[in-house]
Coordinates of C-alpha atoms in Angstrom, one line a residue:
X328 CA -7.6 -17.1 -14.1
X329 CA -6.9 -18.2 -10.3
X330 CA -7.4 -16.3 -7.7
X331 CA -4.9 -14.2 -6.6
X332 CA -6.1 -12.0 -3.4
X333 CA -5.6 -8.4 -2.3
X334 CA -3.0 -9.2 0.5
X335 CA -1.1 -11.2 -2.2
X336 CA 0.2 -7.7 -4.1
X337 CA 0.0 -5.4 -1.2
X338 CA 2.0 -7.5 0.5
X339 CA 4.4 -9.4 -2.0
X340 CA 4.7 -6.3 -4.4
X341 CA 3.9 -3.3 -2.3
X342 CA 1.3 -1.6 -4.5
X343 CA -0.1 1.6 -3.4
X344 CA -3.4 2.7 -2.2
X345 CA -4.1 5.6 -0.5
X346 CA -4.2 5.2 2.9
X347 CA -6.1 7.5 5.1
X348 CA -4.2 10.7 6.3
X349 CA -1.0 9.2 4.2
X350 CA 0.2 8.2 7.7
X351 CA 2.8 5.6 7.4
X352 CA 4.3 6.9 3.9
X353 CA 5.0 10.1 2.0
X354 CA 4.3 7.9 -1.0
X355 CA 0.5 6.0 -1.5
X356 CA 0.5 4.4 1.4
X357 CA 2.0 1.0 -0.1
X358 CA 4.7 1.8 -2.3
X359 CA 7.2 2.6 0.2
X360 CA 7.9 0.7 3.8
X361 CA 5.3 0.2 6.5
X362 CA 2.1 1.4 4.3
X363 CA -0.5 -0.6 5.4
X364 CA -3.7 -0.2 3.6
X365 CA -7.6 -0.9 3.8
X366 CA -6.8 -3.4 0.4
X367 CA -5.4 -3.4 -2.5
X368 CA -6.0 -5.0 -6.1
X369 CA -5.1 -8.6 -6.6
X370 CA -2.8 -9.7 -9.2
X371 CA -3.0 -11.6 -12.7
X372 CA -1.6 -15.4 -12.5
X373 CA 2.1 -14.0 -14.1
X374 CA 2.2 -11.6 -11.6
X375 CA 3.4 -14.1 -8.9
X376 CA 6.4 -14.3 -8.2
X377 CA 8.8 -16.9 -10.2
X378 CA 9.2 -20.0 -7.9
X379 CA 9.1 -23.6 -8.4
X380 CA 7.2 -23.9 -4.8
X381 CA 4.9 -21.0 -3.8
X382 CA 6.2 -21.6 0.0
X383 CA 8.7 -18.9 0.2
X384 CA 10.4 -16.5 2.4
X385 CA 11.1 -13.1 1.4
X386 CA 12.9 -10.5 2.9
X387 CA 13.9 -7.3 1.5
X388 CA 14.9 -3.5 2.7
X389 CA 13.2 -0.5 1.6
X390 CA 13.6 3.8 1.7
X391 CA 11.9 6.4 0.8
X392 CA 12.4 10.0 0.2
X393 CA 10.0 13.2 0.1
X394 CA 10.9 16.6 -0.9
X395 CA 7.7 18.8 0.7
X396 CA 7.8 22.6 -0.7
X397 CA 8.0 25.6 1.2
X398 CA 9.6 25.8 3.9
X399 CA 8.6 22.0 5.4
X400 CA 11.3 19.2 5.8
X401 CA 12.0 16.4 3.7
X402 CA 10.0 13.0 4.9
X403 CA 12.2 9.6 5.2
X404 CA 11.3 6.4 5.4
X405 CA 13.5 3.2 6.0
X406 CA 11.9 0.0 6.4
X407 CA 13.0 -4.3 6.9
X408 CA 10.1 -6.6 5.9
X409 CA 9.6 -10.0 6.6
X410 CA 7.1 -11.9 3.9
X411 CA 5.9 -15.7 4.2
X412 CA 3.8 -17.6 1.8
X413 CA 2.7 -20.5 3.8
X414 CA 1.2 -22.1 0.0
X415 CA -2.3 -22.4 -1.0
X416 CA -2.8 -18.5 -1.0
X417 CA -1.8 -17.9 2.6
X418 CA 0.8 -15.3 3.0
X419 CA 1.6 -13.1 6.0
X420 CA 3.7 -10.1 6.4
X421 CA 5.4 -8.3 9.0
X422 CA 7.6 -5.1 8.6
X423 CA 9.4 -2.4 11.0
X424 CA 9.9 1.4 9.9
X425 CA 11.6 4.0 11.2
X426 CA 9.7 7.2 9.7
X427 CA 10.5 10.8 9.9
X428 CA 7.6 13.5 9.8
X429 CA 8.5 17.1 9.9
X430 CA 11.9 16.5 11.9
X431 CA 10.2 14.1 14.0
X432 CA 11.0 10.8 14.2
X433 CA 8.8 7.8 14.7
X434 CA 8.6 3.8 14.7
X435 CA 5.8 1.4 13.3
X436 CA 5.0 -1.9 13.8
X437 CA 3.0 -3.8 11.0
X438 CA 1.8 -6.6 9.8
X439 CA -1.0 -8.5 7.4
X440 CA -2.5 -11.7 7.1
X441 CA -4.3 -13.2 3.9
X442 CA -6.5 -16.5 3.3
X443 CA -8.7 -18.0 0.7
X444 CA -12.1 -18.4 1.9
X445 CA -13.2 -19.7 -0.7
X446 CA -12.1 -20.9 -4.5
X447 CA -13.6 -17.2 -5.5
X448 CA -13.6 -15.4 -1.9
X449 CA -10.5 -14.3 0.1
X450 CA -10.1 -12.1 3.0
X451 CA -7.2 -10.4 4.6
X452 CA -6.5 -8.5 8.1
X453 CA -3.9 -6.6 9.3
X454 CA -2.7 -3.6 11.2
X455 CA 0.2 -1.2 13.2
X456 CA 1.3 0.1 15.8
X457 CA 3.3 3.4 16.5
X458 CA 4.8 3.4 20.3
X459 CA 6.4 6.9 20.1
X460 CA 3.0 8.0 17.4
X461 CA 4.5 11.7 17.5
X462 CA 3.3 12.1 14.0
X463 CA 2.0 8.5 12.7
X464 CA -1.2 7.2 13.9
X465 CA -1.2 5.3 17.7
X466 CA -2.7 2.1 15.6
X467 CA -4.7 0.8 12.8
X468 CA -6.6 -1.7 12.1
X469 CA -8.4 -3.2 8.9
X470 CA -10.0 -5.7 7.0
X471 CA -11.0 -6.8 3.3
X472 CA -13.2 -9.4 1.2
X473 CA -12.3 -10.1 -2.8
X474 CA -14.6 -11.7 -4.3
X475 CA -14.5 -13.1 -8.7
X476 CA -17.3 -12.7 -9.3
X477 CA -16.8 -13.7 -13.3
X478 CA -13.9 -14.8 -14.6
X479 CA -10.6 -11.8 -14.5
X480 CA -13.7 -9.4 -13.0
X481 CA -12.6 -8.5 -9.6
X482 CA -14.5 -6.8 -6.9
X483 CA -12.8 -5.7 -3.4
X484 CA -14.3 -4.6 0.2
X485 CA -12.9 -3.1 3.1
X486 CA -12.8 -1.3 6.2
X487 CA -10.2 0.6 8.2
X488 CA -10.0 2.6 11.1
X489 CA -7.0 4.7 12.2
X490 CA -6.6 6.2 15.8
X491 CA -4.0 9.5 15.4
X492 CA -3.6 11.5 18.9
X493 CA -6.1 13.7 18.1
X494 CA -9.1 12.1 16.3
X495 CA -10.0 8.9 14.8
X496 CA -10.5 8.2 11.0
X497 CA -13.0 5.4 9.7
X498 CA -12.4 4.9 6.0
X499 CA -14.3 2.1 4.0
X500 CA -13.0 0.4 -0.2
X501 CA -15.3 -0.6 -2.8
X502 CA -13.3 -1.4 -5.8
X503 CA -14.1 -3.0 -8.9
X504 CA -10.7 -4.5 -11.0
X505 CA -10.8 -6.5 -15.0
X506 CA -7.7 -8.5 -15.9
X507 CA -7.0 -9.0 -19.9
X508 CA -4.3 -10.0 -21.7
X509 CA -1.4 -8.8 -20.0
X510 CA -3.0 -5.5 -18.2
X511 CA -5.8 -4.3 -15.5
X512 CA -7.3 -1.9 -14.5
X513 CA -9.3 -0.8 -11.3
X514 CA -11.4 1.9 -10.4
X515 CA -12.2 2.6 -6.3
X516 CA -14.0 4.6 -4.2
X517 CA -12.5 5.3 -0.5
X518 CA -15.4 6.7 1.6
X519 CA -14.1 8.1 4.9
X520 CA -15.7 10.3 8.2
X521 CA -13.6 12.2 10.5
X522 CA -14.4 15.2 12.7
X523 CA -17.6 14.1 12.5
X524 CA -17.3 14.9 8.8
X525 CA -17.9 12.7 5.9
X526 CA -14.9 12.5 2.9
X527 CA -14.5 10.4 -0.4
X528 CA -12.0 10.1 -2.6
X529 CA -11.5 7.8 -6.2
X530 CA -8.6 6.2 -7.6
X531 CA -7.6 4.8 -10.9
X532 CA -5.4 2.2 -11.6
X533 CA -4.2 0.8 -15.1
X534 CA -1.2 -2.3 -14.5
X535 CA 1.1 -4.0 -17.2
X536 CA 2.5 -7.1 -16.4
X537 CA 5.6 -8.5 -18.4
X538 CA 8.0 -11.0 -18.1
X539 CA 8.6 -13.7 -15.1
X540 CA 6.1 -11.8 -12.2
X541 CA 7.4 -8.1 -13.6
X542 CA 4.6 -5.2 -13.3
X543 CA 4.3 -1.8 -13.7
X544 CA 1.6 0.6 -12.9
X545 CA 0.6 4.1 -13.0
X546 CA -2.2 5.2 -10.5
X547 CA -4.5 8.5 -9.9
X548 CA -6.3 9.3 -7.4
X549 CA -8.0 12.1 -5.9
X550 CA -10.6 13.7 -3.2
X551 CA -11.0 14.6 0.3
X552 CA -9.0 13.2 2.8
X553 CA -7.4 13.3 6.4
X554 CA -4.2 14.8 6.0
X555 CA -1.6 15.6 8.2
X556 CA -0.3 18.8 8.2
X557 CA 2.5 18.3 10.8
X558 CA 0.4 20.4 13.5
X559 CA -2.1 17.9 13.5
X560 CA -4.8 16.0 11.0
X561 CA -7.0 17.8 8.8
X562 CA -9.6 17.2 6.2
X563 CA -8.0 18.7 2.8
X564 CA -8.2 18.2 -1.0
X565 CA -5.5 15.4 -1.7
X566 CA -4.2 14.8 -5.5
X567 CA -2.1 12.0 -6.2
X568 CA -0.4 10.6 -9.5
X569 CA 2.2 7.8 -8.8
X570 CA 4.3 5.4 -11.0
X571 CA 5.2 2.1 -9.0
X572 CA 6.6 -1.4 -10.0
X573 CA 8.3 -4.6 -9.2
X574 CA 11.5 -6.0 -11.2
X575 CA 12.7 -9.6 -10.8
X576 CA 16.3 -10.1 -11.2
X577 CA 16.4 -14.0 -10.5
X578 CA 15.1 -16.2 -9.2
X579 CA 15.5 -15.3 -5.9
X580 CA 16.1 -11.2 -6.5
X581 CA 14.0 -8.8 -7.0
X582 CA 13.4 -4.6 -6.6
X583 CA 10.4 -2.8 -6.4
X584 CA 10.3 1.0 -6.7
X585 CA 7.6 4.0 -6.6
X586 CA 7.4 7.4 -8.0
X587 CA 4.7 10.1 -7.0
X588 CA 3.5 13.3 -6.7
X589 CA 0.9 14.4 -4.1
X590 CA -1.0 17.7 -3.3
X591 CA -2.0 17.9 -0.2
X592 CA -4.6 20.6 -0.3
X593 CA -3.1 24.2 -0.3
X594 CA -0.5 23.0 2.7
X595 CA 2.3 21.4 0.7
X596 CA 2.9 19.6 -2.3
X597 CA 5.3 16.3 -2.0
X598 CA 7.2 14.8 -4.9
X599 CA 9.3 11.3 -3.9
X600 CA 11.2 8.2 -4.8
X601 CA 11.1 4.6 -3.0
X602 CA 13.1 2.0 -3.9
X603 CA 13.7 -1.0 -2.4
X604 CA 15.1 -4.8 -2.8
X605 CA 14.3 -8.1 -1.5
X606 CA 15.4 -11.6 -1.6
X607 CA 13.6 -15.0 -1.8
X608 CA 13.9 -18.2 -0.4

């Protein structure tokens, strides 16, 4: 199988990963606009998207909505993303989003950028920035190594730090991920400190990849995290099941969507939708 690197599916199909205090989406952190994870599981060859040239252009629009129980408002995200693949594995990404958090608005800034290192090593980078950070975190920033080490056996590395208004979060990924046939799966661990606290959560992942660069996945995750409770950020037990997937059209369209439900501790429970469409060229 050839390498295809984290940043190629966080950032080409928008798969989820919990990101620490769930600050940039009400969905994990990638399925809906401006998520920005620590890294995220690569991709099977047919996953790619269906080009005659891998140096394309894609830009696409995305929203999101949360319902939050009790008596907390809905969440909304709206997001425009820019996407290059410069060929030979090298892709970055840029996106703005307009967020709102419990009837406060914010704006993000993000981007990512992904290389091959080596035939069997790749490493990504990327971050955002909030200038109005009324509920999103001030910045983040983050880094990740996937390395083959056998052939469709996957293993991912990464570290993030987040700096809200009132503390910082440093969250590391170690993440193993088998390709066979046309499915994966990937199992990780996202150890994090806070508060001068320490916090872990897992994940599960099972994909199944159809058609011309077509996937669908269903991810599970659970543990202690920072959450933000609208007052602030906490450390709480976080659940999370979530249903996420990218559809190619044509050629040139495509739509990726996201289903979830989260439980964030004994605060609120969230249940959304994100859908969102791009086009190549």
């Amino acid at each position: 199988m050839s390498l295809i690197k984290a940043a190629f599916l966080a950032l080409g199909v928008y798969v989820p990963v919990l990101a620490m205090a769930q600050q940039a989406s009400p969905m994990p952190s990638n399925v809906s606009p401006g998520g920005t994870g620590v890294a995220s599981p690569g991709a099977p060859p047919q996953a790619a998207q269906p080009a005659a040239s891998d140096q394309r252009t894609r830009v696409g629009f995305s929203g999101s909505y949360e319902n939050l129980t009790g008596t907390q408002p809905s969440w909304h995200d709206y997001s425009v993303r820019l996407n290059r693949n410069f060929g030979s594995r090298r892709i970055l990404d840029a996106a703005i989003t307009e967020a709102r958090r419990f009837d406060r608005r914010d704006s993000q800034f993000s981007a990512m950028y992904s290389s091959p290192i080596s035939s069997k090593l790749s490493g990504s980078i990327g971050g955002d920035f909030s200038p109005t950070h009324r509920v999103l975190a001030r910045y983040s920033l983050g880094g990740t190594l996937q390395y083959e080490f056998a052939p469709a056996w996957l293993v991912h590395g990464g570290l993030k730090t987040t700096e809200f208004n009132d503390v910082r979060v440093n969250q590391g990924l170690l993440m193993l991920e088998h390709y066979f046939s046309d499915f994966s799966w990937a199992l990780g661990v996202r150890p994090s400190r806070a508060f001068g606290s320490s916090a872990n959560s897992t994940e599960l992942r099972g994909g199944y990849y159809y058609g011309d660069g077509n996937s669908v996945s269903v991810s599970l995750s659970g543990g202690r995290e920072a959450t933000n409770i609208g007052t602030g950020i906490v450390l709480a037990d976080v659940r999370t099941i979530a249903v996420f997937g990218r559809h190619w059209l044509d050629r040139n369209w495509s739509t990726h969507y996201a289903v979830g439900h989260t439980r964030q501790g004994d605060f609120y429970t969230r249940n959304g939708i994100s859908l969102g469409i791009d086009y190549a060229f």
